PDB file of C-alpha atoms in Angstrom:
ATOM      1  CA  GLN A   1       0.085   0.018   0.006  1.00  0.00           C
ATOM      2  CA  LEU A   2       0.983   3.595  -0.562  1.00  0.00           C
ATOM      3  CA  ALA A   3       0.668   4.616   2.930  1.00  0.00           C
ATOM      4  CA  LEU A   4       3.130   1.793   4.030  1.00  0.00           C
ATOM      5  CA  LEU A   5       5.734   2.992   1.440  1.00  0.00           C
ATOM      6  CA  GLU A   6       5.472   6.587   2.586  1.00  0.00           C
ATOM      7  CA  ASN A   7       5.793   5.545   6.306  1.00  0.00           C
ATOM      8  CA  ASP A   8       8.916   3.171   5.337  1.00  0.00           C
ATOM      9  CA  LEU A   9      10.577   6.259   3.559  1.00  0.00           C
ATOM     10  CA  LEU A  10      10.008   8.410   6.651  1.00  0.00           C
ATOM     11  CA  LEU A  11      11.537   5.799   8.947  1.00  0.00           C
ATOM     12  CA  ARG A  12      14.557   5.106   6.634  1.00  0.00           C
ATOM     13  CA  PHE A  13      15.325   8.763   5.913  1.00  0.00           C
ATOM     14  CA  GLY A  14      14.335  10.334   9.128  1.00  0.00           C
ATOM     15  CA  THR A  15      12.178  13.163   7.507  1.00  0.00           C
ATOM     16  CA  SER A  16       9.141  14.640   8.798  1.00  0.00           C
ATOM     17  CA  PHE A  17       7.118  13.935   5.543  1.00  0.00           C
ATOM     18  CA  ALA A  18       7.104  11.592   2.576  1.00  0.00           C
ATOM     19  CA  VAL A  19       4.650  11.940  -0.365  1.00  0.00           C
ATOM     20  CA  CYS A  20       4.599   9.401  -3.142  1.00  0.00           C
ATOM     21  CA  VAL A  21       3.638  10.629  -6.614  1.00  0.00           C
ATOM     22  CA  GLY A  22       3.347   8.963 -10.031  1.00  0.00           C
ATOM     23  CA  SER A  23       6.791   9.504 -11.369  1.00  0.00           C
ATOM     24  CA  GLY A  24      10.221  10.957 -10.717  1.00  0.00           C
ATOM     25  CA  ILE A  25       9.489  13.831 -12.968  1.00  0.00           C
ATOM     26  CA  GLY A  26       6.171  14.475 -11.150  1.00  0.00           C
ATOM     27  CA  ALA A  27       8.086  14.550  -7.934  1.00  0.00           C
ATOM     28  CA  LEU A  28      10.537  17.117  -9.483  1.00  0.00           C
ATOM     29  CA  ARG A  29       7.655  19.325 -10.879  1.00  0.00           C
ATOM     30  CA  LEU A  30       5.691  19.285  -7.639  1.00  0.00           C
ATOM     31  CA  ALA A  31       8.613  19.917  -5.549  1.00  0.00           C
ATOM     32  CA  LEU A  32       9.473  22.998  -7.580  1.00  0.00           C
ATOM     33  CA  LEU A  33       5.925  24.250  -7.363  1.00  0.00           C
ATOM     34  CA  GLY A  34       5.917  23.408  -3.577  1.00  0.00           C
ATOM     35  CA  LEU A  35       8.991  25.602  -3.011  1.00  0.00           C
ATOM     36  CA  GLY A  36       7.375  28.529  -4.769  1.00  0.00           C
ATOM     37  CA  VAL A  37       9.216  28.311  -8.225  1.00  0.00           C
ATOM     38  CA  THR A  38       7.342  30.461 -10.808  1.00  0.00           C
ATOM     39  CA  ALA A  39       7.435  31.499 -14.308  1.00  0.00           C
ATOM     40  CA  LYS A  40       9.833  34.374 -13.499  1.00  0.00           C
ATOM     41  CA  ASP A  41      12.386  32.218 -11.959  1.00  0.00           C
ATOM     42  CA  GLU A  42      15.607  30.323 -13.006  1.00  0.00           C
ATOM     43  CA  VAL A  43      16.451  26.900 -11.660  1.00  0.00           C
ATOM     44  CA  LEU A  44      20.152  25.784 -11.992  1.00  0.00           C
ATOM     45  CA  VAL A  45      20.462  22.141 -13.114  1.00  0.00           C
ATOM     46  CA  PRO A  46      23.551  19.939 -13.855  1.00  0.00           C
ATOM     47  CA  ALA A  47      24.574  20.006 -17.431  1.00  0.00           C
ATOM     48  CA  TYR A  48      25.264  16.275 -17.164  1.00  0.00           C
ATOM     49  CA  SER A  49      21.975  14.684 -16.134  1.00  0.00           C
ATOM     50  CA  CYS A  50      18.596  13.346 -17.291  1.00  0.00           C
ATOM     51  CA  VAL A  51      16.515  15.680 -19.370  1.00  0.00           C
ATOM     52  CA  ALA A  52      13.780  15.170 -16.913  1.00  0.00           C
ATOM     53  CA  LEU A  53      15.295  17.916 -14.684  1.00  0.00           C
ATOM     54  CA  ALA A  54      15.083  20.574 -17.364  1.00  0.00           C
ATOM     55  CA  ASN A  55      11.663  19.340 -18.507  1.00  0.00           C
ATOM     56  CA  ALA A  56      10.274  19.630 -14.860  1.00  0.00           C
ATOM     57  CA  VAL A  57      11.628  23.213 -14.704  1.00  0.00           C
ATOM     58  CA  LEU A  58      10.063  24.055 -17.886  1.00  0.00           C
ATOM     59  CA  ALA A  59       6.655  22.405 -16.913  1.00  0.00           C
ATOM     60  CA  VAL A  60       6.310  25.042 -14.249  1.00  0.00           C
ATOM     61  CA  GLY A  61       7.195  27.782 -16.721  1.00  0.00           C
ATOM     62  CA  ALA A  62      10.559  28.724 -15.206  1.00  0.00           C
ATOM     63  CA  LYS A  63      13.904  28.650 -17.042  1.00  0.00           C
ATOM     64  CA  PRO A  64      16.379  25.785 -16.525  1.00  0.00           C
ATOM     65  CA  VAL A  65      20.051  26.942 -16.459  1.00  0.00           C
ATOM     66  CA  PRO A  66      22.622  24.309 -17.242  1.00  0.00           C
ATOM     67  CA  VAL A  67      25.601  24.291 -14.906  1.00  0.00           C
ATOM     68  CA  ASP A  68      28.840  22.412 -15.611  1.00  0.00           C
ATOM     69  CA  VAL A  69      29.653  19.452 -13.438  1.00  0.00           C
ATOM     70  CA  SER A  70      32.942  18.551 -11.620  1.00  0.00           C
ATOM     71  CA  LYS A  71      35.290  16.398 -13.654  1.00  0.00           C
ATOM     72  CA  HIS A  72      36.027  14.450 -10.430  1.00  0.00           C
ATOM     73  CA  ASN A  73      32.534  13.244  -9.577  1.00  0.00           C
ATOM     74  CA  PHE A  74      30.088  14.431 -12.311  1.00  0.00           C
ATOM     75  CA  ASN A  75      27.926  16.289  -9.701  1.00  0.00           C
ATOM     76  CA  ILE A  76      27.037  19.951 -10.152  1.00  0.00           C
ATOM     77  CA  ASP A  77      30.034  22.207  -9.630  1.00  0.00           C
ATOM     78  CA  LEU A  78      29.696  24.649  -6.690  1.00  0.00           C
ATOM     79  CA  LEU A  79      31.981  27.198  -8.176  1.00  0.00           C
ATOM     80  CA  GLU A  80      29.921  27.102 -11.530  1.00  0.00           C
ATOM     81  CA  VAL A  81      26.733  27.347  -9.529  1.00  0.00           C
ATOM     82  CA  GLU A  82      28.028  30.582  -8.107  1.00  0.00           C
ATOM     83  CA  LYS A  83      28.943  31.773 -11.486  1.00  0.00           C
ATOM     84  CA  GLN A  84      25.536  31.089 -12.888  1.00  0.00           C
ATOM     85  CA  MET A  85      23.544  32.642 -10.321  1.00  0.00           C
ATOM     86  CA  THR A  86      21.489  35.702 -11.092  1.00  0.00           C
ATOM     87  CA  SER A  87      18.932  37.768  -9.223  1.00  0.00           C
ATOM     88  CA  LYS A  88      16.291  35.545 -10.860  1.00  0.00           C
ATOM     89  CA  THR A  89      17.826  32.236  -9.684  1.00  0.00           C
ATOM     90  CA  LYS A  90      15.389  30.629  -7.113  1.00  0.00           C
ATOM     91  CA  ALA A  91      16.601  27.005  -6.877  1.00  0.00           C
ATOM     92  CA  VAL A  92      19.199  24.445  -7.769  1.00  0.00           C
ATOM     93  CA  ILE A  93      18.600  20.711  -8.521  1.00  0.00           C
ATOM     94  CA  ALA A  94      21.569  18.528  -7.286  1.00  0.00           C
ATOM     95  CA  VAL A  95      21.802  14.965  -8.473  1.00  0.00           C
ATOM     96  CA  ASN A  96      23.714  12.204  -6.525  1.00  0.00           C
ATOM     97  CA  THR A  97      25.349  11.205  -9.752  1.00  0.00           C
ATOM     98  CA  PHE A  98      26.434   7.514  -9.929  1.00  0.00           C
ATOM     99  CA  GLY A  99      25.619   7.358  -6.099  1.00  0.00           C
ATOM    100  CA  VAL A 100      28.207   9.960  -5.211  1.00  0.00           C
ATOM    101  CA  PRO A 101      26.582  12.404  -2.617  1.00  0.00           C
ATOM    102  CA  ALA A 102      26.231  15.952  -3.990  1.00  0.00           C
ATOM    103  CA  ALA A 103      27.660  18.782  -1.949  1.00  0.00           C
ATOM    104  CA  ILE A 104      24.158  19.686  -0.535  1.00  0.00           C
ATOM    105  CA  ASP A 105      25.518  21.438   2.605  1.00  0.00           C
ATOM    106  CA  ASP A 106      27.702  23.756   0.413  1.00  0.00           C
ATOM    107  CA  LEU A 107      24.795  24.560  -1.920  1.00  0.00           C
ATOM    108  CA  LYS A 108      22.444  25.393   1.061  1.00  0.00           C
ATOM    109  CA  GLN A 109      25.019  27.952   2.225  1.00  0.00           C
ATOM    110  CA  ILE A 110      24.440  29.928  -1.073  1.00  0.00           C
ATOM    111  CA  GLY A 111      20.918  30.668   0.073  1.00  0.00           C
ATOM    112  CA  LEU A 112      18.963  28.877  -2.804  1.00  0.00           C
ATOM    113  CA  LYS A 113      16.178  26.384  -2.390  1.00  0.00           C
ATOM    114  CA  VAL A 114      17.952  22.925  -2.911  1.00  0.00           C
ATOM    115  CA  ILE A 115      16.309  19.951  -4.379  1.00  0.00           C
ATOM    116  CA  GLU A 116      18.326  16.818  -4.001  1.00  0.00           C
ATOM    117  CA  ASP A 117      17.710  14.199  -6.617  1.00  0.00           C
ATOM    118  CA  CYS A 118      18.395  10.790  -5.123  1.00  0.00           C
ATOM    119  CA  SER A 119      16.994   8.827  -8.004  1.00  0.00           C
ATOM    120  CA  HIS A 120      20.357   7.180  -8.781  1.00  0.00           C
ATOM    121  CA  GLY A 121      22.111   7.468  -5.332  1.00  0.00           C
ATOM    122  CA  PHE A 122      20.946   7.281  -1.718  1.00  0.00           C
ATOM    123  CA  ALA A 123      22.588   4.309  -0.070  1.00  0.00           C
ATOM    124  CA  LEU A 124      26.038   4.563   1.481  1.00  0.00           C
ATOM    125  CA  GLY A 125      26.075   1.222   3.255  1.00  0.00           C
ATOM    126  CA  SER A 126      26.296   0.515   6.977  1.00  0.00           C
ATOM    127  CA  GLY A 127      22.749   1.828   7.396  1.00  0.00           C
ATOM    128  CA  LYS A 128      23.866   5.282   6.275  1.00  0.00           C
ATOM    129  CA  CYS A 129      21.793   7.130   3.689  1.00  0.00           C
ATOM    130  CA  ILE A 130      22.228  10.154   1.573  1.00  0.00           C
ATOM    131  CA  GLY A 131      18.946  11.992   1.059  1.00  0.00           C
ATOM    132  CA  MET A 132      18.519  12.682   4.694  1.00  0.00           C
ATOM    133  CA  LEU A 133      17.396  15.958   3.851  1.00  0.00           C
ATOM    134  CA  LYS A 134      20.092  18.350   3.978  1.00  0.00           C
ATOM    135  CA  GLY A 135      18.389  20.237   1.199  1.00  0.00           C
ATOM    136  CA  ASP A 136      14.869  21.543   1.257  1.00  0.00           C
ATOM    137  CA  VAL A 137      13.392  18.447  -0.423  1.00  0.00           C
ATOM    138  CA  ALA A 138      14.746  15.055  -1.700  1.00  0.00           C
ATOM    139  CA  VAL A 139      13.131  13.539  -4.719  1.00  0.00           C
ATOM    140  CA  PHE A 140      13.162   9.827  -5.826  1.00  0.00           C
ATOM    141  CA  SER A 141      12.150   7.896  -8.972  1.00  0.00           C
ATOM    142  CA  PHE A 142      10.980   4.433  -8.662  1.00  0.00           C
ATOM    143  CA  TYR A 143      11.245   3.808 -12.432  1.00  0.00           C
ATOM    144  CA  ALA A 144      12.482   0.242 -13.490  1.00  0.00           C
ATOM    145  CA  SER A 145      16.209   1.367 -13.859  1.00  0.00           C
ATOM    146  CA  LYS A 146      16.421   2.999 -10.430  1.00  0.00           C
ATOM    147  CA  LEU A 147      17.661   1.522  -7.149  1.00  0.00           C
ATOM    148  CA  ILE A 148      14.196   1.208  -5.769  1.00  0.00           C
ATOM    149  CA  ALA A 149      12.197  -0.153  -8.751  1.00  0.00           C
ATOM    150  CA  GLY A 150       8.458  -0.250  -8.980  1.00  0.00           C
ATOM    151  CA  GLY A 151       7.909  -0.034 -12.704  1.00  0.00           C
ATOM    152  CA  GLU A 152       6.931   3.802 -12.269  1.00  0.00           C
ATOM    153  CA  GLY A 153       6.479   6.168  -9.278  1.00  0.00           C
ATOM    154  CA  GLY A 154       8.286   8.640  -7.423  1.00  0.00           C
ATOM    155  CA  ALA A 155       8.405  10.469  -3.875  1.00  0.00           C
ATOM    156  CA  VAL A 156       9.220  13.713  -2.270  1.00  0.00           C
ATOM    157  CA  LEU A 157      10.791  13.854   1.119  1.00  0.00           C
ATOM    158  CA  THR A 158      10.716  17.117   3.165  1.00  0.00           C
ATOM    159  CA  ASN A 159      10.638  18.481   6.641  1.00  0.00           C
ATOM    160  CA  GLU A 160       8.426  21.416   5.549  1.00  0.00           C
ATOM    161  CA  GLN A 161       4.789  20.680   6.101  1.00  0.00           C
ATOM    162  CA  CYS A 162       3.582  23.278   3.773  1.00  0.00           C
ATOM    163  CA  VAL A 163       5.577  21.717   0.985  1.00  0.00           C
ATOM    164  CA  ALA A 164       4.256  18.201   1.862  1.00  0.00           C
ATOM    165  CA  ASP A 165       0.755  19.610   2.098  1.00  0.00           C
ATOM    166  CA  PHE A 166       1.055  21.317  -1.298  1.00  0.00           C
ATOM    167  CA  ILE A 167       2.248  18.118  -2.965  1.00  0.00           C
ATOM    168  CA  LYS A 168      -0.566  16.033  -1.318  1.00  0.00           C
ATOM    169  CA  GLY A 169      -3.094  18.565  -2.625  1.00  0.00           C
ATOM    170  CA  TRP A 170      -1.752  18.758  -6.077  1.00  0.00           C
ATOM    171  CA  ARG A 171      -0.877  15.259  -6.767  1.00  0.00           C
ATOM    172  CA  ASP A 172      -4.579  14.470  -7.612  1.00  0.00           C
ATOM    173  CA  TYR A 173      -6.988  16.563  -9.652  1.00  0.00           C
ATOM    174  CA  THR A 174     -10.182  14.907  -8.409  1.00  0.00           C
ATOM    175  CA  ASP A 175     -12.821  17.353  -6.885  1.00  0.00           C
ATOM    176  CA  LYS A 176     -10.567  20.222  -6.957  1.00  0.00           C
ATOM    177  CA  GLN A 177     -10.537  23.490  -8.878  1.00  0.00           C
ATOM    178  CA  PRO A 178      -9.297  23.216 -12.427  1.00  0.00           C
ATOM    179  CA  HIS A 179      -5.547  24.324 -12.920  1.00  0.00           C
ATOM    180  CA  GLY A 180      -2.977  23.604 -15.576  1.00  0.00           C
ATOM    181  CA  TYR A 181      -0.506  22.433 -12.966  1.00  0.00           C
ATOM    182  CA  ARG A 182      -2.865  19.996 -11.301  1.00  0.00           C
ATOM    183  CA  LEU A 183      -2.453  16.627 -13.054  1.00  0.00           C
ATOM    184  CA  ASN A 184      -2.847  13.048 -12.245  1.00  0.00           C
ATOM    185  CA  ASP A 185       0.376  12.524 -10.241  1.00  0.00           C
ATOM    186  CA  LYS A 186      -0.884   9.850  -7.973  1.00  0.00           C
ATOM    187  CA  MET A 187       1.179   6.598  -7.411  1.00  0.00           C
ATOM    188  CA  THR A 188      -0.867   3.541  -7.465  1.00  0.00           C
ATOM    189  CA  ASP A 189      -1.031   1.027  -4.677  1.00  0.00           C
ATOM    190  CA  ILE A 190      -0.149  -1.723  -7.366  1.00  0.00           C
ATOM    191  CA  GLU A 191       3.275  -0.099  -8.019  1.00  0.00           C
TER     192      GLU A 191
END
């Protein structure tokens, strides 16, 4: 059941809230909206990553800004982030590329909203996990090629109740006011 998975994610990652959604890109899109990213904003994304990051940013009307990655670990490069920032920059998406933890602590120091993409890396072994929410949100994909595979699905972890409540309210369009951002982002119990 969906509630069991959400509860298990809470226990494993030690966050206050876990909200499952229909896909990883849905998790990214809803996380951006939940953090208040709008059409006037820019979001920094790693230049070496899945196109889903840029697509999620475009889906909320914001501008994705590609940022070079480090040649040492292929994660978004902190110095390049600082170079690409403008007054319009609202958030950064940092991917734990190949399971190597992104520098979330350093990114938080810059003052942007930080989305940690854990779709390809969250386990360090010995019971330690990355994605323990050093950023504002952590997102997961449960697509067939991911570490936790369910065929499809995703999740957003956060300690901010307003973000969790937003995602819970917007993952389903049923019996709600029509809106272009409100789609069918529910994860099924089967998955």
